[in-house]
CSV table of C-alpha atoms and ligand atoms in Angstrom, one decimal:
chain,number,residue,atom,x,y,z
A,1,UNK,CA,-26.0,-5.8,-49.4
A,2,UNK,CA,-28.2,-8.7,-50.0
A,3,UNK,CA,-28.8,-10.8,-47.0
A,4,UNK,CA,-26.2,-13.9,-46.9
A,5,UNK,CA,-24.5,-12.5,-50.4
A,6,UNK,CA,-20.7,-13.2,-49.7
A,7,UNK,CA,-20.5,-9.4,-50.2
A,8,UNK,CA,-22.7,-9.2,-47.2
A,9,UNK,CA,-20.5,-11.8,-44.9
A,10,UNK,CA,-17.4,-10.1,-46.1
A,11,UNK,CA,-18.3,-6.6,-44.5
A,12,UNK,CA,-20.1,-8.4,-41.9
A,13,UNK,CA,-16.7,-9.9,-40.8
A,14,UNK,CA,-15.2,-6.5,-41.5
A,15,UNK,CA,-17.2,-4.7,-38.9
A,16,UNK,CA,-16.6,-7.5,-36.7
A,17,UNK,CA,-12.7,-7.7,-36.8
A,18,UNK,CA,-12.5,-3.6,-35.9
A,19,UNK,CA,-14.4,-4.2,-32.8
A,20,UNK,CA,-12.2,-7.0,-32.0
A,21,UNK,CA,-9.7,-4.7,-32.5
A,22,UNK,CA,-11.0,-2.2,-30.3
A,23,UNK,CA,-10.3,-4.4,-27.6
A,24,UNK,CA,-6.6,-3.2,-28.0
A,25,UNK,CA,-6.3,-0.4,-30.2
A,26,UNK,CA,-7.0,3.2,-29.0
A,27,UNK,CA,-7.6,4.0,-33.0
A,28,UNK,CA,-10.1,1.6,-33.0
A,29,UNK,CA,-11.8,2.1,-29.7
A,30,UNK,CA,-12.1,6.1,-30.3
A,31,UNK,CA,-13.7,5.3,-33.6
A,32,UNK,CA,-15.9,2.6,-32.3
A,33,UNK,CA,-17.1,4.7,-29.1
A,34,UNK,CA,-17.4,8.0,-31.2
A,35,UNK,CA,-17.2,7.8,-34.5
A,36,UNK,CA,-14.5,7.2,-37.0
A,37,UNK,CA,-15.6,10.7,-38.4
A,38,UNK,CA,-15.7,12.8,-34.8
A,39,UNK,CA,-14.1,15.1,-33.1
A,40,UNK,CA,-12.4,12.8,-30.8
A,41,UNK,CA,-11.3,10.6,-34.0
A,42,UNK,CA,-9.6,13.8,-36.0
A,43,UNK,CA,-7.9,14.5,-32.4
A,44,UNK,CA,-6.0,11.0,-32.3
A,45,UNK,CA,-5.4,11.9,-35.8
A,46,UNK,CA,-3.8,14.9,-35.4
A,47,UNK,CA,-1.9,13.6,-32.1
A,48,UNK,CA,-0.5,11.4,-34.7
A,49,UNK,CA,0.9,8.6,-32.1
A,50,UNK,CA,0.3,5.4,-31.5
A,51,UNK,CA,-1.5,5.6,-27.8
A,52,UNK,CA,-2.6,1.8,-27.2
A,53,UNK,CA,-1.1,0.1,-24.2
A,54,UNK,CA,-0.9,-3.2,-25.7
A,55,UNK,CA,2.0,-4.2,-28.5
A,56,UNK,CA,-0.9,-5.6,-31.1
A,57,UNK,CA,-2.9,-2.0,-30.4
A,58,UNK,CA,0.3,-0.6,-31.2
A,59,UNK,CA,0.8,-2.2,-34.6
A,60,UNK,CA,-3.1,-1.4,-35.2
A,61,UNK,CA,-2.5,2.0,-34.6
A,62,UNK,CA,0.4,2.5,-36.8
A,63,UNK,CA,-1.7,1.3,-39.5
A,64,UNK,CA,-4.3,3.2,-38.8
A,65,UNK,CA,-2.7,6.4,-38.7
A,66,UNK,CA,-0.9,5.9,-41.4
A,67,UNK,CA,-4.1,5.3,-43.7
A,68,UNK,CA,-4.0,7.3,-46.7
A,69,UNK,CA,-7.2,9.2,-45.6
A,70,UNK,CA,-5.7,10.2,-42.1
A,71,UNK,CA,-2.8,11.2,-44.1
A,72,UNK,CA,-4.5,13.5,-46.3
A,73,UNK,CA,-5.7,14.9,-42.9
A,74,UNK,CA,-2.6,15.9,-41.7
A,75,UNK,CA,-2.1,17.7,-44.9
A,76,UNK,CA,-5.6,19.5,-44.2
A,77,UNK,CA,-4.5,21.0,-41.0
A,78,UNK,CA,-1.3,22.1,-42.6
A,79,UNK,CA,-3.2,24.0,-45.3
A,80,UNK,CA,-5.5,25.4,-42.9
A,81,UNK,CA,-2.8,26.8,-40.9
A,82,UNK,CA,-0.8,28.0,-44.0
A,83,UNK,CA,-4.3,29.5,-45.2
A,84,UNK,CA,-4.9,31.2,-41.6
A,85,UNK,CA,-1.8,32.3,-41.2
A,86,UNK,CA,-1.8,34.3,-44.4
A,87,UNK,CA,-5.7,35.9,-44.4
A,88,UNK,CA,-5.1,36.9,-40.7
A,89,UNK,CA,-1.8,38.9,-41.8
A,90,UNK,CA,-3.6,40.5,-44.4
A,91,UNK,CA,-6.0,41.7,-41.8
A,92,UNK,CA,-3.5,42.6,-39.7
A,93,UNK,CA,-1.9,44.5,-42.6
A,94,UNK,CA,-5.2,46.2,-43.4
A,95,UNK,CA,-5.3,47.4,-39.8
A,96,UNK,CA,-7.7,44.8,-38.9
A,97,UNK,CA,-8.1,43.1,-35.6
A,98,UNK,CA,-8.6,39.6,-35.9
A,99,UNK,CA,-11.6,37.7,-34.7
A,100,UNK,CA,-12.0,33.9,-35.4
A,101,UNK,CA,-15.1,31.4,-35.6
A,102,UNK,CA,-15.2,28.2,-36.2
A,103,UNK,CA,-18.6,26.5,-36.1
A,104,UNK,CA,-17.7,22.7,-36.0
A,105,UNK,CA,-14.3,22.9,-34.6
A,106,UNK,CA,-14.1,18.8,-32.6
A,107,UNK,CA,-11.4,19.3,-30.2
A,108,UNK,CA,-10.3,22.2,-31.8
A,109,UNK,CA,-6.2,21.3,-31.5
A,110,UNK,CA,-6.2,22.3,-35.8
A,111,UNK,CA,-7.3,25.8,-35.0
A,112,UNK,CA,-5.3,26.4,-31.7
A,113,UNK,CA,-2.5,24.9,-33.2
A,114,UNK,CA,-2.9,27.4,-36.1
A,115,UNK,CA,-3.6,30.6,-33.9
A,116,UNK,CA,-0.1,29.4,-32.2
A,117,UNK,CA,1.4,30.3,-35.2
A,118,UNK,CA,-0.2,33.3,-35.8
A,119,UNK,CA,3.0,36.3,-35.5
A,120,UNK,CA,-0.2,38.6,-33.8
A,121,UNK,CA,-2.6,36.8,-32.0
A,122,UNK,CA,-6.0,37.3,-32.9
A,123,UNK,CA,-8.4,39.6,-30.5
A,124,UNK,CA,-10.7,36.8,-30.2
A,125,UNK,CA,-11.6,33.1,-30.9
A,126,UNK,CA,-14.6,31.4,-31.2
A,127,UNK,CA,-14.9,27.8,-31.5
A,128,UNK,CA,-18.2,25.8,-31.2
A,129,UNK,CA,-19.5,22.4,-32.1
A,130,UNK,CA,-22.6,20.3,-31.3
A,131,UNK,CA,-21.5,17.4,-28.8
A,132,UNK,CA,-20.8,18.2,-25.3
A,133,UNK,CA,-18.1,16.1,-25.2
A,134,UNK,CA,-16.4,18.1,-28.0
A,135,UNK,CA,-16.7,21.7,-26.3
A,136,UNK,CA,-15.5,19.9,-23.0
A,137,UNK,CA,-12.4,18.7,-25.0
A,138,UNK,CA,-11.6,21.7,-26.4
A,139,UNK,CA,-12.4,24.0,-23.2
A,140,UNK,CA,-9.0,21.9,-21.4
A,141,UNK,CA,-7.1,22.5,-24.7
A,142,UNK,CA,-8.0,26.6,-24.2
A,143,UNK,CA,-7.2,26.2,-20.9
A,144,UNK,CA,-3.9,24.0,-20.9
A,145,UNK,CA,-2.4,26.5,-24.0
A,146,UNK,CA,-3.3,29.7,-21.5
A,147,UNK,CA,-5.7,30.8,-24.1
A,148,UNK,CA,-9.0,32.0,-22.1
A,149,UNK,CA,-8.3,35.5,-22.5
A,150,UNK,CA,-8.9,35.2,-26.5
A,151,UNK,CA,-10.6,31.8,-27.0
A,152,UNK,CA,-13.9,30.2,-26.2
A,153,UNK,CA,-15.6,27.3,-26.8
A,154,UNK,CA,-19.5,27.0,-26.9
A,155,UNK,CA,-22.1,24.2,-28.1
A,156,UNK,CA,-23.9,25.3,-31.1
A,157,UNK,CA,-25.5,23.7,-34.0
A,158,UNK,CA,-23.6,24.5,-37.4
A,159,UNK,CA,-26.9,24.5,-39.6
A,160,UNK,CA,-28.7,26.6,-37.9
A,161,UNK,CA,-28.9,29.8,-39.9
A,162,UNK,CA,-30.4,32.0,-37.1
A,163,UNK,CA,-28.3,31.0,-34.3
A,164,UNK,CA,-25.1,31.7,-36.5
A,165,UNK,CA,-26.3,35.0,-37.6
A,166,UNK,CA,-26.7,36.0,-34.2
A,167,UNK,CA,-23.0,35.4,-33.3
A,168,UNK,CA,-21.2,38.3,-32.0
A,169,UNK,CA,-18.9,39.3,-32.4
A,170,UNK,CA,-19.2,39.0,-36.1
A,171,UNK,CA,-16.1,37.3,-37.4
A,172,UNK,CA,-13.5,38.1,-40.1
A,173,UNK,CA,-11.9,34.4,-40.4
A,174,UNK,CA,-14.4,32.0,-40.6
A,175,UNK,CA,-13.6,28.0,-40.5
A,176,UNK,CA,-15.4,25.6,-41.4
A,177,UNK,CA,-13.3,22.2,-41.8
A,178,UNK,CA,-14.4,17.9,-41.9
A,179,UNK,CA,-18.3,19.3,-41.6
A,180,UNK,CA,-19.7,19.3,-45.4
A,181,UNK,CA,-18.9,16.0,-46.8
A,182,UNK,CA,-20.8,14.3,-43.7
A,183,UNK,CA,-23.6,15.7,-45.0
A,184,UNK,CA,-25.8,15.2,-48.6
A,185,UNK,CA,-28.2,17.5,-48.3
A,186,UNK,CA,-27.2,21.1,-50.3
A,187,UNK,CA,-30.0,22.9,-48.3
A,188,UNK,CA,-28.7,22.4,-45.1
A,189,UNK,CA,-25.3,23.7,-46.4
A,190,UNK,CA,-27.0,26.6,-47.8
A,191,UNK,CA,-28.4,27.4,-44.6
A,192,UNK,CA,-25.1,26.9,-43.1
A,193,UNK,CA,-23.1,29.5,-45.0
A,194,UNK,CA,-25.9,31.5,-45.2
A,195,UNK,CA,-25.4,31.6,-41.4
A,196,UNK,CA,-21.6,32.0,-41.6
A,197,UNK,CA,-21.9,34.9,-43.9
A,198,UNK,CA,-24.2,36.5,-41.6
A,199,UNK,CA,-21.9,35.9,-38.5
A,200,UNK,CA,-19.0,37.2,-40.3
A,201,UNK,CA,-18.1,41.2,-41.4
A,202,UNK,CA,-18.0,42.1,-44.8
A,203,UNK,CA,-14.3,41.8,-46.3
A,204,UNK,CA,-13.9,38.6,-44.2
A,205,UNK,CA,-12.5,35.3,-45.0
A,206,UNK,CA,-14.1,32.0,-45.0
A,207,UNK,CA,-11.8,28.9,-44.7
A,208,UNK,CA,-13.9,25.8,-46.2
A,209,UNK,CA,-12.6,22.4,-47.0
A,210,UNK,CA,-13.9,20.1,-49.6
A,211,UNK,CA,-13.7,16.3,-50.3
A,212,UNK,CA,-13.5,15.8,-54.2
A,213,UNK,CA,-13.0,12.6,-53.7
A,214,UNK,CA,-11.6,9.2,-51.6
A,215,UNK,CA,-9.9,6.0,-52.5
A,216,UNK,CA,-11.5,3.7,-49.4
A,217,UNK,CA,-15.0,5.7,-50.4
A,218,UNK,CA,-16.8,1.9,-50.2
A,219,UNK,CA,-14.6,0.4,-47.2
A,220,UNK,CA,-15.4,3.8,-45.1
A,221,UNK,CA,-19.2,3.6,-45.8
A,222,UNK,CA,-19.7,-0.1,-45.3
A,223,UNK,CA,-17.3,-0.8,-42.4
A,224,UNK,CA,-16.8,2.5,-40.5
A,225,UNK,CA,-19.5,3.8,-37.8
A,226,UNK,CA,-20.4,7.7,-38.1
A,227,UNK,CA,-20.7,9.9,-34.9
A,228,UNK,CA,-24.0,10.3,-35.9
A,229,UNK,CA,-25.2,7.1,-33.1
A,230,UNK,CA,-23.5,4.9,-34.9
A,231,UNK,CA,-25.0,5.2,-38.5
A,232,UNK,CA,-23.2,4.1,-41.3
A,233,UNK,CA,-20.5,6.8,-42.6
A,234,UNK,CA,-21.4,7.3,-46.1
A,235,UNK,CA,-19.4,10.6,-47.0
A,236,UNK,CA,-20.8,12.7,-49.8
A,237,UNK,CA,-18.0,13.7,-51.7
A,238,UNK,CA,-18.3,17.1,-53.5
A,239,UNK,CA,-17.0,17.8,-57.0
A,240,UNK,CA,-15.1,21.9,-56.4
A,241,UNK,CA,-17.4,22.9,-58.3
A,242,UNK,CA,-20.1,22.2,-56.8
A,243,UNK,CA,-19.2,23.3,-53.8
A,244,UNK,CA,-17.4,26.6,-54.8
A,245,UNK,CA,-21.0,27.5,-55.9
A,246,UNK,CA,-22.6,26.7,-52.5
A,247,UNK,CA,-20.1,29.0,-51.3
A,248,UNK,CA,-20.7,31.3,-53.6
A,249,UNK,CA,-24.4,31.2,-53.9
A,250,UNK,CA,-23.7,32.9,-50.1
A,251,UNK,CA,-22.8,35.7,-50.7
A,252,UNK,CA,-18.6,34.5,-51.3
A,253,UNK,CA,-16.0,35.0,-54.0
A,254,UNK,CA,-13.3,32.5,-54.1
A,255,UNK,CA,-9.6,33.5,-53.1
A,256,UNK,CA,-7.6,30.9,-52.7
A,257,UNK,CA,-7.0,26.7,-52.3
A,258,UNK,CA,-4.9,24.6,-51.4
A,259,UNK,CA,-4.9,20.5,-52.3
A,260,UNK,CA,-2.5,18.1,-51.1
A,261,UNK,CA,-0.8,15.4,-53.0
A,262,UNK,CA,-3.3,12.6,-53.1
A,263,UNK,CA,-6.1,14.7,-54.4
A,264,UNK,CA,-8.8,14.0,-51.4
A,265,UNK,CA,-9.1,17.3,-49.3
A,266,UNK,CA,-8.8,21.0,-50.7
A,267,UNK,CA,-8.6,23.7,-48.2
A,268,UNK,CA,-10.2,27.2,-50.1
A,269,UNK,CA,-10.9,30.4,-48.9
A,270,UNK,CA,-13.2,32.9,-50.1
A,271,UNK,CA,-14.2,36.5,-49.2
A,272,UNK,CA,-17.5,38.0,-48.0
A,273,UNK,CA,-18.9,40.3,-50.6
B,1,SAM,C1,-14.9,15.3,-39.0
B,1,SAM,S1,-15.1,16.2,-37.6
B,1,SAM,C2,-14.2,17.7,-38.0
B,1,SAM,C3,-13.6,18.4,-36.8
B,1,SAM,C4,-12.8,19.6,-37.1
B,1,SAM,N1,-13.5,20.7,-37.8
B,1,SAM,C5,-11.6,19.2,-38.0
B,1,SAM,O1,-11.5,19.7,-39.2
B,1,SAM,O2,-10.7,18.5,-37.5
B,1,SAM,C6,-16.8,16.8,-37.7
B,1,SAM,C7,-17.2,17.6,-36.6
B,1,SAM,O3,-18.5,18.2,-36.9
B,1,SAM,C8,-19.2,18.2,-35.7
B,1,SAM,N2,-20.6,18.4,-36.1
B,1,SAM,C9,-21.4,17.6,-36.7
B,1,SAM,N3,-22.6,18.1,-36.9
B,1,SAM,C10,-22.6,19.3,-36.3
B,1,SAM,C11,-23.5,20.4,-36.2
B,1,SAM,N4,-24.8,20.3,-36.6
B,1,SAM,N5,-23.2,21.5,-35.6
B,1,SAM,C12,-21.9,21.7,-35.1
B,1,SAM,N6,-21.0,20.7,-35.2
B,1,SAM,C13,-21.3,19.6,-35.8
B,1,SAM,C14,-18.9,16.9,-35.0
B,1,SAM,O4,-19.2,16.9,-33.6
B,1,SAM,C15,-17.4,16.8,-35.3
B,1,SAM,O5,-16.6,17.5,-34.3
């Protein structure tokens, strides 16, 4: 924004009022600490309650939650438990054991939560992610659901293509959900599914989300903080297309999606050729 515009005051005062509101509001103070895109964020989100202690961080968090975005969320994990729920039973069908990955899994409640449904459980779960914080998070979410037998949590860096090919063992329900549409640069997705295709057997199933597009695109980018040290959270929304063909270009052919009712977040799945 040009300096002094009123465009420029206007976010300015933006910013300003949702760290005033942090004061009070848990929604607010998660997304101002670590991002209104983090792991920690999408957990409040999913928790889907209003957590403040005071009445005004209650009213905030209402409204918060209640966002159409955070919404279309909800929805998400829905379809991604709908989506696991069915590719795991076809393994299962197809005399399969099922082993789960998820490279950028946050907290990780969406995937437990979706293993808890699961009529077989799988034989194993991996979850990993890149902040400490994260895999500490989702180590006490393991361990309160009496999941350590099956499920573990491990720091690892979603874009590297070597370190996911070297996963073991190799998976045959992939997940990666809320990573893509932080990022604008194709390459690093290519070497990102590149990785997941080698970390995962052939006949597998990759659950991918996608962002076609958002309604608050401007107020998200100019007034929200990224978990990326507090940089700007400029999402880089993906037409299906063009990101059916990333997935593709891996070494995928595309099965299934799901979309919910605003039109924001599609859940697909695709198979490993
Ligand atoms: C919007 S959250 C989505 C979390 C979860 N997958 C979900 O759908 O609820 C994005 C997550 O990606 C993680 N992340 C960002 N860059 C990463 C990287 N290079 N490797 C692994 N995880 C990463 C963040 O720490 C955060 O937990």
């Amino acid at each position: 924004m040009p300096k002094h515009s009123v465009k420029d005051w206007f976010w300015k005062l933006t910013k300003g009022n949702l760290k005033l509101g942090s004061r009070w509001s848990e929604a607010l103070k998660i997304g101002e600490d670590t991002g209104y895109d983090s792991g920690s964020t999408l957990d409040f989100v999913y928790r889907n309650q209003t957590e403040s202690q005071h009445l005004l961080g209650k009213v905030i968090d209402h409204q918060y939650l209640n966002a159409i975005g955070w919404k279309g969320i909800r929805v998400r994990k829905q379809h991604i438990e709908q989506l696991l729920a069915k590719y795991a039973k076809r393994l299962q069908d197809d005399q399969q054991s099922v082993k789960i990955l998820d490279i950028a899994a946050g907290h990780g409640r969406y995937i437990l939560d979706a293993i808890a449904q699961l009529k077989t459980p799988p034989s194993s779960a991996l979850l990993r992610d890149y902040s400490d914080l994260n895999v500490a998070a989702g180590e006490l979410l393991i361990e309160q659901r009496g999941l350590e037998k099956i499920a573990k949590f491990e720091l690892g860096d979603a874009f590297n293509r070597d370190e996911l090919a070297a996963i073991e063992p190799k998976a045959n329900l992939a997940v990666v959900s809320g990573l893509y549409e932080l990022f604008a640069d194709n390459d690093a997705l290519r070497q990102s599914l590149q990785g997941l295709n080698l970390a995962m057997e052939q006949g597998g199933y990759l659950i991918y989300t996608g962002q076609i597009w958002h309604p608050q695109q401007e107020f998200i980018a100019r007034a929200l903080t990224s978990h990326r040290e507090g940089q700007a959270w400029v999402m880089r929304l993906r037409s299906q297309a063009e990101m059916d063909a990333l997935v593709e270009q891996a070494g995928f052919s595309k099965v299934d999606q799901c979309i919910d009712e605003f039109g924001i977040f599609t859940v697909s799945v695709a198979k490993k050729l």
